[in-house]
């Protein structure tokens, strides 16, 4: 999406004020209309005086039946309106898993393991070194204990152990923060793309916490890194149907079974970027949670580009010629991500953008169609719609691409970059680590709108829009508590090992 | 990995990293005394009885915490500009081995041979590429009765026995959630030459210029545990106000000399002592690296053991600091000439004074006596020749000592049956070929 050419400085300053004025005018158009109208009516009433008003009222000659009928009509219309509004969904609180210190993976240790496991293949070592140098990951990301072995030891038991460690820690943390009683959980949604044992991870949670027998539990697997927002969407839909309910959503990715031991280059990237993480989120539609809830869910928009073969095949799990199973990432991943994003923002734009931007976009579109196809397409300024952005920390390239496409400043993508540096790509839970970063920095105020964007295999681009319900005070209890003072850090383009 | 009849199986190798990252770019140059020890390796085994907090995962967690204090241990060796070794503190971690033994601890202590004992301290020598070779190997072996053995092998260039012991002790302190009693002290300039260096070390000059030892005789090892009463009675027999080390060293020297067929008369013994606390400006216990001094003691073996005790005691007590500095300067000069390391322990008979070690204070469990190690073994790799006698502390407090000998096979057999030694009722453990 090419940007419009920048005008020179003096003209740009005037243009900035013109643009501001235009935005204020259009976005508050109704206010501008209503205020004079109400003022006129009020003046009129004051001018007429109470006796005159009463005389006018009597001249209408309304009898009791008519009054009752109109009152009934008003009440009926109001009821229909209030009943047809969707139930508000509140995010009461969430907890992110902070891995234990012995799971840490320093870059030197990671590189040493790669060299020890590939003594006969220096080219593969060189390729993985290059990936790690440019990855944007720091020295404190975490891998599960099974991946610290030489060679890694991905047994079923180790995978279950990792699942129990990450999920139960996150849920215990959430219970401690919110005072939630396990018997009060009505809906349980778990998403974990690559590990799907029998019984499911949701059954594992029901068993550990002794949840009710009539719980509505769902386990989403295979849906990629954007599955976190899919779970939120599912929980929201369920909360529309069931009144007065709590929904517990767990987003995680279990790393243990997915170490790729082969040599195929397109499949080595996940080894280098994916790290251990999990998030537990408590959603509710209960009125009494409205006071202490942190956020309210405003929109969820899901876009699926799977109908296009290129998009469907760009993240594909298959066996390499040696028989090792791995996830192959195609070279046009970034291009497809860009297209999916465009598709998503075309849907979300009208829902969130202020009228000023929508009008500009509409007129530019009309102009391009009717007047001159050579006009540059207008890219709406999403910074007017949102205060905070949480872009899935899928990799440095993803964040760079989105920063360019949405014309975001470095401050807007800081949460994503710092989460990638501190925790690596924790897949579906990374959005929650990023949100926690923003809160820990003390930037989350009441009324702020947050846009969470997730990408995943399929190819899917999902967005969620949250509105902050109450200003969140620092210090925030979370995975960033002990290190937030060190951030943001400057991440060099290439780190030399 | 189990062969027929092996009681210890190493089933997994991993890397243990520190909990907090190391500041990037940190390096630690090895001192000249460190470089001297290039031919040798150190192997320690700490045995622990079963305890409530003693489990593999907990041990790994506390190891990660303690490694945060040892950036030099988690680094990798590389050649510096002057050709010497420096440690790049790149945070790569230490190798950790997981093993299982299918006997109980008591059975093992009663029946294991010297060779078997070294299966508890896994070691891989440096290959072609020091940048991916861990200088430390830590093995956690679980016995059938949930007892544990912690084996630590390292290159002698990185650590001497005091340093290695205090690493395990710091690990134990960390596991118990106590504060680390003897924190590591990294101080590379500790043994830099004096303003007017007077390098001289007649013993080491002689050793370095002699031809390397070539012998076809195998070495054997044995461990003698002397109780408090035994050592006290030995002292009463020989020299009541001597130190246990002098008495035991003199006893073993005279018996070994006799068993090896050396004619009685004036003889010399190489003594190795730790000099951390013998300097005018003493180094802290936790000084990281080598702080050992090799010297030659003379005594007339024909004049009786009591005389030898006297001579040895006098030698150890009167070690002049000047000699230590001269030795360090000699080593420094040698390193700058670019000469390689040579055999330090041996080939002549060497005696190592290690009874100052705080090994038995390394308790992983909180409750009183229960957490202290049941036994601690030390082995020095590369000590071929006439043999090595190491005087170590023992589990029992007071004057009790453990003496570990590595001798040529025939001499070792004789010593294990020697009346003069067995008179004091030592428990003989871990005997056999190495």
PDB file of N, CA and C in Angstrom, chain A residues 100-109 111-113 115-116 119 139-140 142 145 148-151 153 486, chain B residues 12-15 17-22 57 60-61 64-65 76 90-92 95 98 129 131-134:
ATOM      1  N   UNK A 100       9.901 -20.727  34.699  1.00  0.00           N
ATOM      2  CA  UNK A 100      10.933 -20.753  35.733  1.00  0.00           C
ATOM      3  C   UNK A 100      12.319 -20.495  35.139  1.00  0.00           C
ATOM      4  N   UNK A 101      13.252 -20.056  35.994  1.00  0.00           N
ATOM      5  CA  UNK A 101      14.556 -19.581  35.492  1.00  0.00           C
ATOM      6  C   UNK A 101      15.372 -20.677  34.831  1.00  0.00           C
ATOM      7  N   UNK A 102      15.141 -21.954  35.194  1.00  0.00           N
ATOM      8  CA  UNK A 102      15.997 -22.980  34.599  1.00  0.00           C
ATOM      9  C   UNK A 102      15.560 -23.347  33.186  1.00  0.00           C
ATOM     10  N   UNK A 103      14.471 -22.743  32.723  1.00  0.00           N
ATOM     11  CA  UNK A 103      14.046 -22.996  31.344  1.00  0.00           C
ATOM     12  C   UNK A 103      14.620 -21.972  30.375  1.00  0.00           C
ATOM     13  N   UNK A 104      15.419 -21.047  30.906  1.00  0.00           N
ATOM     14  CA  UNK A 104      15.918 -19.962  30.061  1.00  0.00           C
ATOM     15  C   UNK A 104      16.807 -20.501  28.955  1.00  0.00           C
ATOM     16  N   UNK A 105      16.750 -19.832  27.800  1.00  0.00           N
ATOM     17  CA  UNK A 105      17.580 -20.248  26.657  1.00  0.00           C
ATOM     18  C   UNK A 105      18.448 -19.070  26.235  1.00  0.00           C
ATOM     19  N   UNK A 106      19.699 -19.009  26.711  1.00  0.00           N
ATOM     20  CA  UNK A 106      20.583 -17.958  26.201  1.00  0.00           C
ATOM     21  C   UNK A 106      20.952 -18.269  24.758  1.00  0.00           C
ATOM     22  N   UNK A 107      21.230 -17.240  23.977  1.00  0.00           N
ATOM     23  CA  UNK A 107      21.557 -17.474  22.558  1.00  0.00           C
ATOM     24  C   UNK A 107      22.764 -18.373  22.403  1.00  0.00           C
ATOM     25  N   UNK A 108      23.769 -18.202  23.289  1.00  0.00           N
ATOM     26  CA  UNK A 108      24.986 -19.015  23.154  1.00  0.00           C
ATOM     27  C   UNK A 108      24.653 -20.487  23.344  1.00  0.00           C
ATOM     28  N   UNK A 109      23.784 -20.773  24.314  1.00  0.00           N
ATOM     29  CA  UNK A 109      23.416 -22.152  24.587  1.00  0.00           C
ATOM     30  C   UNK A 109      22.645 -22.739  23.405  1.00  0.00           C
ATOM     31  N   UNK A 111      22.751 -21.806  20.256  1.00  0.00           N
ATOM     32  CA  UNK A 111      23.666 -22.000  19.122  1.00  0.00           C
ATOM     33  C   UNK A 111      24.546 -23.215  19.340  1.00  0.00           C
ATOM     34  N   UNK A 112      24.976 -23.405  20.591  1.00  0.00           N
ATOM     35  CA  UNK A 112      25.847 -24.552  20.874  1.00  0.00           C
ATOM     36  C   UNK A 112      25.100 -25.848  20.620  1.00  0.00           C
ATOM     37  N   UNK A 113      23.852 -25.911  21.016  1.00  0.00           N
ATOM     38  CA  UNK A 113      23.055 -27.119  20.794  1.00  0.00           C
ATOM     39  C   UNK A 113      22.882 -27.379  19.301  1.00  0.00           C
ATOM     40  N   UNK A 115      24.906 -26.538  16.979  1.00  0.00           N
ATOM     41  CA  UNK A 115      26.175 -27.039  16.433  1.00  0.00           C
ATOM     42  C   UNK A 115      26.429 -28.469  16.853  1.00  0.00           C
ATOM     43  N   UNK A 116      26.102 -28.803  18.119  1.00  0.00           N
ATOM     44  CA  UNK A 116      26.340 -30.171  18.570  1.00  0.00           C
ATOM     45  C   UNK A 116      25.423 -31.166  17.855  1.00  0.00           C
ATOM     46  N   UNK A 119      26.758 -31.586  13.665  1.00  0.00           N
ATOM     47  CA  UNK A 119      28.215 -31.572  13.477  1.00  0.00           C
ATOM     48  C   UNK A 119      28.589 -31.835  12.026  1.00  0.00           C
ATOM     49  N   UNK A 139      17.994 -12.575  25.475  1.00  0.00           N
ATOM     50  CA  UNK A 139      18.693 -13.649  26.177  1.00  0.00           C
ATOM     51  C   UNK A 139      17.836 -14.310  27.233  1.00  0.00           C
ATOM     52  N   UNK A 140      16.577 -13.903  27.346  1.00  0.00           N
ATOM     53  CA  UNK A 140      15.762 -14.440  28.438  1.00  0.00           C
ATOM     54  C   UNK A 140      14.516 -15.149  27.972  1.00  0.00           C
ATOM     55  N   UNK A 142      12.307 -18.558  26.837  1.00  0.00           N
ATOM     56  CA  UNK A 142      12.266 -19.836  27.553  1.00  0.00           C
ATOM     57  C   UNK A 142      11.818 -20.977  26.664  1.00  0.00           C
ATOM     58  N   UNK A 145      11.794 -27.875  29.487  1.00  0.00           N
ATOM     59  CA  UNK A 145      12.967 -28.697  29.844  1.00  0.00           C
ATOM     60  C   UNK A 145      13.328 -29.723  28.780  1.00  0.00           C
ATOM     61  N   UNK A 148      15.989 -28.783  26.337  1.00  0.00           N
ATOM     62  CA  UNK A 148      17.338 -28.486  26.778  1.00  0.00           C
ATOM     63  C   UNK A 148      18.235 -29.712  26.666  1.00  0.00           C
ATOM     64  N   UNK A 149      17.633 -30.857  26.314  1.00  0.00           N
ATOM     65  CA  UNK A 149      18.429 -32.073  26.217  1.00  0.00           C
ATOM     66  C   UNK A 149      19.133 -32.137  24.872  1.00  0.00           C
ATOM     67  N   UNK A 150      20.230 -32.863  24.857  1.00  0.00           N
ATOM     68  CA  UNK A 150      20.992 -33.057  23.617  1.00  0.00           C
ATOM     69  C   UNK A 150      20.918 -34.525  23.261  1.00  0.00           C
ATOM     70  N   UNK A 151      20.158 -35.001  22.297  1.00  0.00           N
ATOM     71  CA  UNK A 151      19.173 -34.264  21.514  1.00  0.00           C
ATOM     72  C   UNK A 151      17.883 -34.057  22.296  1.00  0.00           C
ATOM     73  N   UNK A 153      14.191 -34.264  23.780  1.00  0.00           N
ATOM     74  CA  UNK A 153      13.538 -35.506  24.135  1.00  0.00           C
ATOM     75  C   UNK A 153      12.021 -35.334  24.178  1.00  0.00           C
ATOM     76  N   UNK A 486      13.670  -2.254  32.743  1.00  0.00           N
ATOM     77  CA  UNK A 486      14.779  -2.312  31.781  1.00  0.00           C
ATOM     78  C   UNK A 486      14.290  -2.047  30.351  1.00  0.00           C
TER      79      UNK A 486
ATOM     80  N   UNK B  12      20.603 -39.265  29.982  1.00  0.00           N
ATOM     81  CA  UNK B  12      20.293 -38.028  29.252  1.00  0.00           C
ATOM     82  C   UNK B  12      21.378 -36.995  29.486  1.00  0.00           C
ATOM     83  N   UNK B  13      21.627 -36.207  28.450  1.00  0.00           N
ATOM     84  CA  UNK B  13      22.598 -35.117  28.571  1.00  0.00           C
ATOM     85  C   UNK B  13      21.873 -33.821  28.243  1.00  0.00           C
ATOM     86  N   UNK B  14      22.039 -32.813  29.067  1.00  0.00           N
ATOM     87  CA  UNK B  14      21.394 -31.539  28.762  1.00  0.00           C
ATOM     88  C   UNK B  14      22.357 -30.420  29.136  1.00  0.00           C
ATOM     89  N   UNK B  15      21.886 -29.207  29.031  1.00  0.00           N
ATOM     90  CA  UNK B  15      22.718 -28.065  29.423  1.00  0.00           C
ATOM     91  C   UNK B  15      21.988 -27.302  30.502  1.00  0.00           C
ATOM     92  N   UNK B  17      21.658 -23.825  32.449  1.00  0.00           N
ATOM     93  CA  UNK B  17      22.063 -22.430  32.244  1.00  0.00           C
ATOM     94  C   UNK B  17      21.775 -21.647  33.515  1.00  0.00           C
ATOM     95  N   UNK B  18      22.376 -20.463  33.617  1.00  0.00           N
ATOM     96  CA  UNK B  18      22.144 -19.654  34.799  1.00  0.00           C
ATOM     97  C   UNK B  18      20.775 -18.984  34.691  1.00  0.00           C
ATOM     98  N   UNK B  19      20.224 -18.586  35.827  1.00  0.00           N
ATOM     99  CA  UNK B  19      18.899 -17.989  35.829  1.00  0.00           C
ATOM    100  C   UNK B  19      18.892 -16.570  35.287  1.00  0.00           C
ATOM    101  N   UNK B  20      19.990 -15.843  35.534  1.00  0.00           N
ATOM    102  CA  UNK B  20      20.036 -14.468  35.026  1.00  0.00           C
ATOM    103  C   UNK B  20      21.118 -14.359  33.962  1.00  0.00           C
ATOM    104  N   UNK B  21      20.856 -13.541  32.940  1.00  0.00           N
ATOM    105  CA  UNK B  21      21.831 -13.474  31.846  1.00  0.00           C
ATOM    106  C   UNK B  21      23.131 -12.794  32.292  1.00  0.00           C
ATOM    107  N   UNK B  22      24.227 -13.168  31.623  1.00  0.00           N
ATOM    108  CA  UNK B  22      25.525 -12.569  31.889  1.00  0.00           C
ATOM    109  C   UNK B  22      25.627 -11.289  31.077  1.00  0.00           C
ATOM    110  N   UNK B  57      14.482 -32.405  39.967  1.00  0.00           N
ATOM    111  CA  UNK B  57      14.024 -31.112  39.443  1.00  0.00           C
ATOM    112  C   UNK B  57      14.429 -29.971  40.362  1.00  0.00           C
ATOM    113  N   UNK B  60      18.049 -29.211  39.892  1.00  0.00           N
ATOM    114  CA  UNK B  60      18.325 -28.474  38.652  1.00  0.00           C
ATOM    115  C   UNK B  60      17.946 -27.011  38.811  1.00  0.00           C
ATOM    116  N   UNK B  61      16.864 -26.771  39.535  1.00  0.00           N
ATOM    117  CA  UNK B  61      16.427 -25.392  39.718  1.00  0.00           C
ATOM    118  C   UNK B  61      17.448 -24.612  40.542  1.00  0.00           C
ATOM    119  N   UNK B  64      20.564 -23.760  38.555  1.00  0.00           N
ATOM    120  CA  UNK B  64      20.404 -22.571  37.703  1.00  0.00           C
ATOM    121  C   UNK B  64      20.607 -21.302  38.498  1.00  0.00           C
ATOM    122  N   UNK B  65      20.074 -21.293  39.719  1.00  0.00           N
ATOM    123  CA  UNK B  65      20.222 -20.088  40.536  1.00  0.00           C
ATOM    124  C   UNK B  65      21.673 -19.844  40.895  1.00  0.00           C
ATOM    125  N   UNK B  76      32.941 -20.267  27.809  1.00  0.00           N
ATOM    126  CA  UNK B  76      33.649 -21.212  26.962  1.00  0.00           C
ATOM    127  C   UNK B  76      35.075 -20.725  26.761  1.00  0.00           C
ATOM    128  N   UNK B  90      30.041 -16.269  27.801  1.00  0.00           N
ATOM    129  CA  UNK B  90      28.950 -16.097  26.848  1.00  0.00           C
ATOM    130  C   UNK B  90      27.644 -16.720  27.318  1.00  0.00           C
ATOM    131  N   UNK B  91      27.618 -17.206  28.575  1.00  0.00           N
ATOM    132  CA  UNK B  91      26.339 -17.655  29.124  1.00  0.00           C
ATOM    133  C   UNK B  91      25.872 -18.974  28.512  1.00  0.00           C
ATOM    134  N   UNK B  92      26.816 -19.799  28.027  1.00  0.00           N
ATOM    135  CA  UNK B  92      26.381 -21.013  27.332  1.00  0.00           C
ATOM    136  C   UNK B  92      25.937 -22.112  28.302  1.00  0.00           C
ATOM    137  N   UNK B  95      27.345 -28.573  31.121  1.00  0.00           N
ATOM    138  CA  UNK B  95      26.673 -29.819  30.724  1.00  0.00           C
ATOM    139  C   UNK B  95      26.153 -30.505  31.973  1.00  0.00           C
ATOM    140  N   UNK B  98      22.103 -36.786  33.429  1.00  0.00           N
ATOM    141  CA  UNK B  98      21.154 -37.464  34.321  1.00  0.00           C
ATOM    142  C   UNK B  98      21.487 -38.942  34.325  1.00  0.00           C
ATOM    143  N   UNK B 129      37.005 -28.371  18.995  1.00  0.00           N
ATOM    144  CA  UNK B 129      36.404 -27.049  19.032  1.00  0.00           C
ATOM    145  C   UNK B 129      36.098 -26.639  20.463  1.00  0.00           C
ATOM    146  N   UNK B 131      34.976 -23.972  21.530  1.00  0.00           N
ATOM    147  CA  UNK B 131      33.860 -23.043  21.688  1.00  0.00           C
ATOM    148  C   UNK B 131      32.541 -23.742  21.927  1.00  0.00           C
ATOM    149  N   UNK B 132      32.446 -25.043  21.659  1.00  0.00           N
ATOM    150  CA  UNK B 132      31.213 -25.755  21.989  1.00  0.00           C
ATOM    151  C   UNK B 132      31.471 -26.827  23.036  1.00  0.00           C
ATOM    152  N   UNK B 133      32.600 -26.720  23.753  1.00  0.00           N
ATOM    153  CA  UNK B 133      32.948 -27.714  24.773  1.00  0.00           C
ATOM    154  C   UNK B 133      32.766 -27.105  26.134  1.00  0.00           C
ATOM    155  N   UNK B 134      31.996 -27.786  26.987  1.00  0.00           N
ATOM    156  CA  UNK B 134      31.761 -27.253  28.316  1.00  0.00           C
ATOM    157  C   UNK B 134      32.909 -27.662  29.231  1.00  0.00           C
TER     158      UNK B 134
END
